[in-house]
PDB file of C-alpha atoms and ligand atoms in Angstrom:
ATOM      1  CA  UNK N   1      95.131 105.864  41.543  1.00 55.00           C
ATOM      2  CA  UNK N   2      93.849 108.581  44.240  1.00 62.00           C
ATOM      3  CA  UNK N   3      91.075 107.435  46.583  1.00 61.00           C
ATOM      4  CA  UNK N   4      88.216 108.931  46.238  1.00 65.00           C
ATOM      5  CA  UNK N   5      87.537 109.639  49.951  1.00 66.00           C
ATOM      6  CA  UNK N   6      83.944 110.012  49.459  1.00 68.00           C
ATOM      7  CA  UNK N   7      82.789 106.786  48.369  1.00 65.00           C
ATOM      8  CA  UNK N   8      85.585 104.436  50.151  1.00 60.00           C
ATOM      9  CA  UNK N   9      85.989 101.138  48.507  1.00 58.00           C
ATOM     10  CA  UNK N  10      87.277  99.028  50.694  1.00 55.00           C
ATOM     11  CA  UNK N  11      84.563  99.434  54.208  1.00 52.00           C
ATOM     12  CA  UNK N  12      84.613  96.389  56.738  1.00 52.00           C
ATOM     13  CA  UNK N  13      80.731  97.024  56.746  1.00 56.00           C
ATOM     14  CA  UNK N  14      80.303  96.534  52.934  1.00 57.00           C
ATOM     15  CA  UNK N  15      78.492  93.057  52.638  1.00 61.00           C
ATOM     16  CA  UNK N  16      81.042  91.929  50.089  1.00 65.00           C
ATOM     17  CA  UNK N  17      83.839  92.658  52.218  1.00 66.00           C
ATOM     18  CA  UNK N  18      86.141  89.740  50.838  1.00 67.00           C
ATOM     19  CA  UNK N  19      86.904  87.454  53.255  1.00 70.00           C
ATOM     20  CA  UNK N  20      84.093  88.256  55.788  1.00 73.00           C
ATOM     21  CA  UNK N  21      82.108  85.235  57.349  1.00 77.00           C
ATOM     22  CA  UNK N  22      78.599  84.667  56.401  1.00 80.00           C
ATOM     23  CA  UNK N  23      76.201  84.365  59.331  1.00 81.00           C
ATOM     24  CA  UNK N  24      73.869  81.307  59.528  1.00 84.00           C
ATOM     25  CA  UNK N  25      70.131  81.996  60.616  1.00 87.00           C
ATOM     26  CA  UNK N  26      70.904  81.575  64.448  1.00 84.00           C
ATOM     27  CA  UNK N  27      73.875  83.591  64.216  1.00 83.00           C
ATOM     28  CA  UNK N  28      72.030  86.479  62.522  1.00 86.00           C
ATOM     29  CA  UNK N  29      69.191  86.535  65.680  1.00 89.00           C
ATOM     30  CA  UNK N  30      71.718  86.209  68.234  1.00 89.00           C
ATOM     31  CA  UNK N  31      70.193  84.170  70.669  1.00 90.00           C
ATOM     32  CA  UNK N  32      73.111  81.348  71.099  1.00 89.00           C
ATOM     33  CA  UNK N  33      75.346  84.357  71.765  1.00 91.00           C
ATOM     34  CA  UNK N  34      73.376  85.527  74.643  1.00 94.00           C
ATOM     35  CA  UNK N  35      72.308  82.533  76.083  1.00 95.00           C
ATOM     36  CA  UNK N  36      75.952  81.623  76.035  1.00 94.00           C
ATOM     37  CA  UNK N  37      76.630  84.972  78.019  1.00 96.00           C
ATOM     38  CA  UNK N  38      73.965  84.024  80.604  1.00 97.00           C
ATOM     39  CA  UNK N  39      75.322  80.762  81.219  1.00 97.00           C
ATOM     40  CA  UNK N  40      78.592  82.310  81.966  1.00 96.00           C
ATOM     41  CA  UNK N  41      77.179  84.620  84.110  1.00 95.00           C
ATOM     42  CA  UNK N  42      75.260  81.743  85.965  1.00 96.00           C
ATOM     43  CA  UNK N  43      78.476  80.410  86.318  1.00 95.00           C
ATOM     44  CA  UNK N  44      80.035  82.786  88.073  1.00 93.00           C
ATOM     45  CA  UNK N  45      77.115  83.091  90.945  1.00 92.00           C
ATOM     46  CA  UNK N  46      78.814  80.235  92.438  1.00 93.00           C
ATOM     47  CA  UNK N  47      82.404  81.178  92.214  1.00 93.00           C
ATOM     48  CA  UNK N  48      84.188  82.869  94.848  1.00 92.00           C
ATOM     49  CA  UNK N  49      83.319  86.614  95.836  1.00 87.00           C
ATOM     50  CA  UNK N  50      86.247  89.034  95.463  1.00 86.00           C
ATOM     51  CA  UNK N  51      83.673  92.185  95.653  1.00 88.00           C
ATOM     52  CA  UNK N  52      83.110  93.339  99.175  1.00 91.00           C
ATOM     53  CA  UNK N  53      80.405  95.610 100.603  1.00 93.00           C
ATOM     54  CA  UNK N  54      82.153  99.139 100.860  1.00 91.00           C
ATOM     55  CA  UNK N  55      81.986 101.027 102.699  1.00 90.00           C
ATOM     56  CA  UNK N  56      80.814  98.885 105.673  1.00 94.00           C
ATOM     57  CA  UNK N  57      83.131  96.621 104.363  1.00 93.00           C
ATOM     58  CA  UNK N  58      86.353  97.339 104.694  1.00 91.00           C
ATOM     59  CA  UNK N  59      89.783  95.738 102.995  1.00 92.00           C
ATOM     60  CA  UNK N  60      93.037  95.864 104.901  1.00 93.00           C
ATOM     61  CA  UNK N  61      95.298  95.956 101.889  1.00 95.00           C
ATOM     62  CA  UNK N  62      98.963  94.408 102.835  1.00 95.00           C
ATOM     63  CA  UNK N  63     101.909  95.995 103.703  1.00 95.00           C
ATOM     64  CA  UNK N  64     103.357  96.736 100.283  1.00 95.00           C
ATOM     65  CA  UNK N  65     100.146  99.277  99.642  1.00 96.00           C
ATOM     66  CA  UNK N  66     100.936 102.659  98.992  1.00 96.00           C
ATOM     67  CA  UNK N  67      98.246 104.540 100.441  1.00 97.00           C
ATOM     68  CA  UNK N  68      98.754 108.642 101.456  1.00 97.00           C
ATOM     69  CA  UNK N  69     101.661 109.764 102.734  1.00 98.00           C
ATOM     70  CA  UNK N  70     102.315 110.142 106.297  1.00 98.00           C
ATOM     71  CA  UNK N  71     104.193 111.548 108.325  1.00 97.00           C
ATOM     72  CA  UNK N  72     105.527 109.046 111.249  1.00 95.00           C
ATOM     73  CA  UNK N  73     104.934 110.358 115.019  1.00 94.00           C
ATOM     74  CA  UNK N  74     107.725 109.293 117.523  1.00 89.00           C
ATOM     75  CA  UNK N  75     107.415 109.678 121.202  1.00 86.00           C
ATOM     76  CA  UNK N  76     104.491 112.340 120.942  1.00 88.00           C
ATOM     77  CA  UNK N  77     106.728 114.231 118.101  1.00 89.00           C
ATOM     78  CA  UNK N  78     107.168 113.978 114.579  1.00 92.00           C
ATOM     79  CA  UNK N  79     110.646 112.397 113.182  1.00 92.00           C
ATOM     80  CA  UNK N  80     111.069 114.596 110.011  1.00 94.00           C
ATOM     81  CA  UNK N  81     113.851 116.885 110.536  1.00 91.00           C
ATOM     82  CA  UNK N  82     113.214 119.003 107.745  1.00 93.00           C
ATOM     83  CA  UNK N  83     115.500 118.708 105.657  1.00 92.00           C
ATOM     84  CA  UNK N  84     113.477 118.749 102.449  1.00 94.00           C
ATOM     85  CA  UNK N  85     114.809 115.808 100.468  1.00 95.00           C
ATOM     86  CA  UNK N  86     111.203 114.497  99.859  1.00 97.00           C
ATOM     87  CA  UNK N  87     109.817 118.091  98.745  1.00 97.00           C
ATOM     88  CA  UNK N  88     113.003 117.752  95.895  1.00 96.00           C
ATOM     89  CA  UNK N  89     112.235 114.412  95.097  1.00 96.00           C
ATOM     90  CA  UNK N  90     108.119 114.776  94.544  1.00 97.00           C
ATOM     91  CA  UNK N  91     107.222 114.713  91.098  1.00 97.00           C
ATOM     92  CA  UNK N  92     104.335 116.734  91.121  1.00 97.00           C
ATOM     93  CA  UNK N  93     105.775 119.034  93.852  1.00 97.00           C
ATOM     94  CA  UNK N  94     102.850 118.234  96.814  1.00 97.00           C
ATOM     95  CA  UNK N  95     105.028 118.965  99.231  1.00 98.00           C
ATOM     96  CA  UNK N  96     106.192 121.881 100.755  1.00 97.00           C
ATOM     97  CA  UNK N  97     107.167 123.152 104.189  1.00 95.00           C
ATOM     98  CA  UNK N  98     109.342 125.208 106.247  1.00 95.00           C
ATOM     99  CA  UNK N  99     112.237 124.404 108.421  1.00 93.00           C
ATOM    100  CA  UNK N 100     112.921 125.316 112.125  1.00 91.00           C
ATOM    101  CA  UNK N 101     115.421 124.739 114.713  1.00 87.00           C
ATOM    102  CA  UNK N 102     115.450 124.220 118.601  1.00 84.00           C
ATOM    103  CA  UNK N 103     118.761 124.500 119.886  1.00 75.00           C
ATOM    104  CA  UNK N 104     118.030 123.250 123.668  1.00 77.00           C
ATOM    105  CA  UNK N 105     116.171 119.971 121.533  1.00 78.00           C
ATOM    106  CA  UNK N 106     119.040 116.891 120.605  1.00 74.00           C
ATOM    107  CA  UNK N 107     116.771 116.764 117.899  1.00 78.00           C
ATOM    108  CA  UNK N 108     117.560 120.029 116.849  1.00 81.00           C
ATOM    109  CA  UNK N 109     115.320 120.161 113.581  1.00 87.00           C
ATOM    110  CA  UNK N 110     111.321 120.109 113.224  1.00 92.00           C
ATOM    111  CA  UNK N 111     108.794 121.649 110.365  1.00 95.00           C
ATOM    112  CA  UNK N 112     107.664 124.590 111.574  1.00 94.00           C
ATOM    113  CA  UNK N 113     104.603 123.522 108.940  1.00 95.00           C
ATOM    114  CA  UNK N 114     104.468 120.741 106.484  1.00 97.00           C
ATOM    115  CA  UNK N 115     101.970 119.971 104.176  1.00 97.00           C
ATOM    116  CA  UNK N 116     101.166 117.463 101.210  1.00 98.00           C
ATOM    117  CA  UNK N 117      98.432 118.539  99.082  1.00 97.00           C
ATOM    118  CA  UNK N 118      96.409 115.445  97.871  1.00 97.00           C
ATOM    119  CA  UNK N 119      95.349 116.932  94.968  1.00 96.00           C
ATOM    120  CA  UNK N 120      98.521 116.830  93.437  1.00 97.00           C
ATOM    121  CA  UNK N 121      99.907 113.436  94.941  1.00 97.00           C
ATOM    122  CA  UNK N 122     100.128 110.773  92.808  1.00 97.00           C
ATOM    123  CA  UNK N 123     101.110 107.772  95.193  1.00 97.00           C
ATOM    124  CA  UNK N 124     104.728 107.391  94.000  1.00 97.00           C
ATOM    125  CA  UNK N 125     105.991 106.688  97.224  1.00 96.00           C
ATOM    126  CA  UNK N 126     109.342 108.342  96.115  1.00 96.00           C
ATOM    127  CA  UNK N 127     108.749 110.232  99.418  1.00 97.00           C
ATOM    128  CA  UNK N 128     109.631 107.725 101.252  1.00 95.00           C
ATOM    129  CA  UNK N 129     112.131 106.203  99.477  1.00 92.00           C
ATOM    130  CA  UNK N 130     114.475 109.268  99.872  1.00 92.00           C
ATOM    131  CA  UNK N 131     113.625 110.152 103.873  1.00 92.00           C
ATOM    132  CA  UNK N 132     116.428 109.401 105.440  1.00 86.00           C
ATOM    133  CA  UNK N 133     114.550 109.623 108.906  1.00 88.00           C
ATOM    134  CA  UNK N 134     111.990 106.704 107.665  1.00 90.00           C
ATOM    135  CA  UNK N 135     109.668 109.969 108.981  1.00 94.00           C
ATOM    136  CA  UNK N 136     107.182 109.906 105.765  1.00 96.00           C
ATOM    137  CA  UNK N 137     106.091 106.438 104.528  1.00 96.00           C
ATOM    138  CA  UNK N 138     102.982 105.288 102.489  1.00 97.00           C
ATOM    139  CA  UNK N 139      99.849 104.224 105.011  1.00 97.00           C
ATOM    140  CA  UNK N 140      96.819 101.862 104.300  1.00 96.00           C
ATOM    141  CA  UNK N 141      94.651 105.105 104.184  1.00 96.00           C
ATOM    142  CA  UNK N 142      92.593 104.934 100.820  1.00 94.00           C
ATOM    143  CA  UNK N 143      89.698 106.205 101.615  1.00 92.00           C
ATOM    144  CA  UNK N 144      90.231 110.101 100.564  1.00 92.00           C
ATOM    145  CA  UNK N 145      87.596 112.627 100.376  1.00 92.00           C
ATOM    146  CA  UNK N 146      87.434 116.353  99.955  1.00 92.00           C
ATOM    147  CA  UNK N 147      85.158 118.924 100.186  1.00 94.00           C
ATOM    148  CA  UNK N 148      86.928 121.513  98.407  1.00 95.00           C
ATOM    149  CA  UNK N 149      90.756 122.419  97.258  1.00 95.00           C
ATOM    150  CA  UNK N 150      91.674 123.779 100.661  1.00 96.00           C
ATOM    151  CA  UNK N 151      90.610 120.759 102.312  1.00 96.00           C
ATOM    152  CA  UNK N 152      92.518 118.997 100.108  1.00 97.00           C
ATOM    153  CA  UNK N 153      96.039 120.141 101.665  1.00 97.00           C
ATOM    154  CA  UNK N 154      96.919 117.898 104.171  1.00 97.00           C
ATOM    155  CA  UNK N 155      99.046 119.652 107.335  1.00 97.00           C
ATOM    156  CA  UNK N 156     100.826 118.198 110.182  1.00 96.00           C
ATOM    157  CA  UNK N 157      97.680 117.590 112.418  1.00 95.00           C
ATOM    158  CA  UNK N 158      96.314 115.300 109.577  1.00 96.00           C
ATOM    159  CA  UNK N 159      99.946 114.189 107.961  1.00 97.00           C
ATOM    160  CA  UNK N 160     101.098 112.518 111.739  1.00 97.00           C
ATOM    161  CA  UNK N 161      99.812 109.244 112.866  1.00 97.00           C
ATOM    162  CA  UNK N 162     101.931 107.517 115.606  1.00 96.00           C
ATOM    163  CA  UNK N 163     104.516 104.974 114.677  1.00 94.00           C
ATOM    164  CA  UNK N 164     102.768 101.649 116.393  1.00 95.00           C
ATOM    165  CA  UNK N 165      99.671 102.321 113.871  1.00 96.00           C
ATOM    166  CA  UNK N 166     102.378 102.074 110.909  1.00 96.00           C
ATOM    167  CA  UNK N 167     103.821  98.987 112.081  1.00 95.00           C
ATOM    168  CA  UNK N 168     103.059  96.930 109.554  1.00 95.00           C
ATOM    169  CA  UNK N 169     104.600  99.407 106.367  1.00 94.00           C
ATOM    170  CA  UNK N 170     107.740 100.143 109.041  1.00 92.00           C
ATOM    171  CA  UNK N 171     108.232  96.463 109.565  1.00 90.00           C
ATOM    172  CA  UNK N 172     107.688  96.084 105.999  1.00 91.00           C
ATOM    173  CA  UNK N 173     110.388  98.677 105.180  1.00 88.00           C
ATOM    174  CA  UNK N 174     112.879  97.380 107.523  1.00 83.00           C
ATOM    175  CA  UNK N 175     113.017  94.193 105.746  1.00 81.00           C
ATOM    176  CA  UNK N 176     112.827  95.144 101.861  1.00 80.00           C
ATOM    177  CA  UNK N 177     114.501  98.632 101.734  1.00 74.00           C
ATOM    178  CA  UNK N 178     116.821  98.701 104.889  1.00 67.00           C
ATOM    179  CA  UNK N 179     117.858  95.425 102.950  1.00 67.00           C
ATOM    180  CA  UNK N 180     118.553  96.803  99.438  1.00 64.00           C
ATOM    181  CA  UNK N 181     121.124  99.319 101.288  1.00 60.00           C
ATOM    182  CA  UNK N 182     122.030  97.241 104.001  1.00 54.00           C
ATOM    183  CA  UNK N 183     125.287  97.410 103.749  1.00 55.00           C
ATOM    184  CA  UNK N 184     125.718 100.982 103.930  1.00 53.00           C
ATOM    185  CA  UNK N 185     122.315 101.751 105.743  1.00 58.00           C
ATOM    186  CA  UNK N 186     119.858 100.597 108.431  1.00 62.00           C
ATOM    187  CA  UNK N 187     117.602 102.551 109.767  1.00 67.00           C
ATOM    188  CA  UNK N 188     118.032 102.952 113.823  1.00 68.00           C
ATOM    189  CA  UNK N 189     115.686 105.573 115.433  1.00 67.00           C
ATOM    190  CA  UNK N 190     118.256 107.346 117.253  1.00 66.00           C
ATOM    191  CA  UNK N 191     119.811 108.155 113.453  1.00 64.00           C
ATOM    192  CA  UNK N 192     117.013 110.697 114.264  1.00 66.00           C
ATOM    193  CA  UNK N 193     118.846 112.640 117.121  1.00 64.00           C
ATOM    194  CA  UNK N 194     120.828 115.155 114.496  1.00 57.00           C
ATOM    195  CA  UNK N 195     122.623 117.808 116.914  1.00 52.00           C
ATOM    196  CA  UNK N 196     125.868 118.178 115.264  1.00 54.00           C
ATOM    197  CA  UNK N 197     126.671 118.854 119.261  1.00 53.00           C
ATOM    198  CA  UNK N 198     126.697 115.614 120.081  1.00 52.00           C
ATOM    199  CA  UNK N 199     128.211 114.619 117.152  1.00 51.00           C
ATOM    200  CA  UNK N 200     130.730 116.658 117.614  1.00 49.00           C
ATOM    201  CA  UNK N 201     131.344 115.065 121.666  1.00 50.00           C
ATOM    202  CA  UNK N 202     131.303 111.440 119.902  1.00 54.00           C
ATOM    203  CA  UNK N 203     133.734 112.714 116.916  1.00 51.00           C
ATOM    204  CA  UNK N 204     136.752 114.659 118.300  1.00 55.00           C
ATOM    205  CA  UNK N 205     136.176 118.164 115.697  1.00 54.00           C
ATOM    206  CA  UNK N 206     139.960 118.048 115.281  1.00 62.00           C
ATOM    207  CA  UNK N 207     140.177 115.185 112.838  1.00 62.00           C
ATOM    208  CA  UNK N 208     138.477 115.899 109.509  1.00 61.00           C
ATOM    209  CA  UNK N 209     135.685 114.245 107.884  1.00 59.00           C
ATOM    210  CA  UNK N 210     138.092 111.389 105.762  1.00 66.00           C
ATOM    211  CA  UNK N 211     139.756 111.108 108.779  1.00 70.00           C
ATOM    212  CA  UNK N 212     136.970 110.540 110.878  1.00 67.00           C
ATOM    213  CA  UNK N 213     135.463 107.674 108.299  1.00 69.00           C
ATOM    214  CA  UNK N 214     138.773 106.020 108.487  1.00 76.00           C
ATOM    215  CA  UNK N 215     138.599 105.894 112.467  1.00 76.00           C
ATOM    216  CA  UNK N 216     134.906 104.898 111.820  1.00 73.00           C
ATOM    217  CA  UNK N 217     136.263 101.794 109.432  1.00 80.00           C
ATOM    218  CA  UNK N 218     139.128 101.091 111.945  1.00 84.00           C
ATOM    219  CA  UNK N 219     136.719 100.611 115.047  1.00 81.00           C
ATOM    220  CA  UNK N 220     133.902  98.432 112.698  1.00 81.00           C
ATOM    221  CA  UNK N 221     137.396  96.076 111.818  1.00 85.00           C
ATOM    222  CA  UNK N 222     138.016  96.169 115.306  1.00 85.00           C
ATOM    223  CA  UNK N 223     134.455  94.894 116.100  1.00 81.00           C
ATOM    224  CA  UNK N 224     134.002  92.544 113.447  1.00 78.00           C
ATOM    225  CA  UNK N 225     137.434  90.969 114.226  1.00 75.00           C
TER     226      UNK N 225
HETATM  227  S1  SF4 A 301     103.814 109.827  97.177  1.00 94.07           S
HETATM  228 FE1  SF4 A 301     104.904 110.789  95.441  1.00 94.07          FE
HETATM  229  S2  SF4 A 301     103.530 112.407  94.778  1.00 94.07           S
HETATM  230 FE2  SF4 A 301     102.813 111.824  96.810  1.00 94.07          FE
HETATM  231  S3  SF4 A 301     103.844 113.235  98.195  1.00 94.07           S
HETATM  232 FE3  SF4 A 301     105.148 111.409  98.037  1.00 94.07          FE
HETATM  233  S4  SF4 A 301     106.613 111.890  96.369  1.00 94.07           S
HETATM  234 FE4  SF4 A 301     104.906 113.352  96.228  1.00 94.07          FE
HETATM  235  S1  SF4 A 302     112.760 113.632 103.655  1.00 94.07           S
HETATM  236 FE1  SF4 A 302     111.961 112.921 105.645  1.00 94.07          FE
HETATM  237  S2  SF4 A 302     113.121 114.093 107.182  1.00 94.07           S
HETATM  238 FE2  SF4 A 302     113.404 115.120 105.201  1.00 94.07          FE
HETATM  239  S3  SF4 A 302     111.777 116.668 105.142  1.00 94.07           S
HETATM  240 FE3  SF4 A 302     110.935 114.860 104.146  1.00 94.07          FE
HETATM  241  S4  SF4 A 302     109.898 113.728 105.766  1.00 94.07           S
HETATM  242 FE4  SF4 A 302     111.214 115.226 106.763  1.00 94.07          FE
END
């Protein structure tokens, strides 16, 4: 039979809703229920405090935190060479910046600009897991404000803190994700010097790349041996 939607039969409020439980006289004034809810709250007065006074307060959250992305300063200089693998891997594309090269540097790459805009950022930390410099990683920094959208676009003056104030989440990286790829990777900071000049000096140009591996594999036998 069609329901007529206008005067529902079955409606949990209807009083002879079958099966619903009939209040007794205390029930139906409430007062147990919120002197039970008082009590509990009493209760908790003398529990332990896990609220803290922000923001003269402040809470040093571990090492595993992802806070903003930053960018990690090395020797007065930032480590990211550019080469935009964390711009490809961003989900909501926060990143973005432009490439430049100094041939007399054995760094060879730098940003010219870089910028993360924090509007956009959702604290993925996928950033980080694709640098292959370990030049962006995720800080303690929560404490985010704004005053407007262009404030809001972090650049290199704000994106660089130096590397002994990111200890803790390089130390922490070193351990976990140098260890998931340890076999094939370990992060050493002079992986950062990337002139294919010297590379070339240390490598002999004349043997190709498979070649080269294979004289790479010989020498780590050699050492291991
Ligand atoms: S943490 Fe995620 S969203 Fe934020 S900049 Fe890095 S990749 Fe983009
Ligand atoms: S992945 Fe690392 S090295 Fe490459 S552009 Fe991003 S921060 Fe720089």
């Amino acid at each position: 039979m069609p329901q007529n939607l206008e005067k529902p039969v079955l409606n949990t409020l209807s009083s002879d809703q079958p099966g619903e439980r009939k209040l007794n006289a205390l029930e139906k004034i409430y007062l147990p229920e919120i002197f039970k809810g008082m009590w509990y709250t009493f209760k908790q007065m003398f529990k332990p405090k896990f609220t803290m006074m922000y923001p003269e307060e402040r809470w040093d959250p571990p090492a595993i935190f992802r806070g903003r992305p930053v960018l990690v300063k090395d020797n007065g200089r930032e480590r990211c060479v550019a080469c935009g693998l964390c711009a490809r891997a961003c989900p909501p594309l926060a990143i973005s910046m432009q490439a430049n090269e100094d041939a007399d540097d054995p760094k060879e790459r730098f940003p010219d600009f870089f910028e993360i805009n924090m509007l956009r950022c959702i604290y993925c930390g996928l950033c980080e897991e694709v640098c292959p410099e370990e030049a962006i990683v995720m800080s303690k920094d929560y404490d985010i404000t704004f005053q407007s959208r262009e404030d809001a676009v972090y650049d290199k003056e704000k994106l660089l803190i130096p590397k002994e104030d990111l200890k803790d989440r390089l130390d922490y990286l070193r351990e976990y994700k140098n260890r998931q790829f340890g076999q094939f990777w370990d992060f050493q900071e002079e992986n950062n010097i990337h002139s294919v000049r010297n590379r070339d000096k240390r490598w002999e140009t004349s043997l190709s790349l498979v070649e080269m591996l294979e004289a790479k594999n010989e020498k780590d036998k050699t050492l291991r041996s």
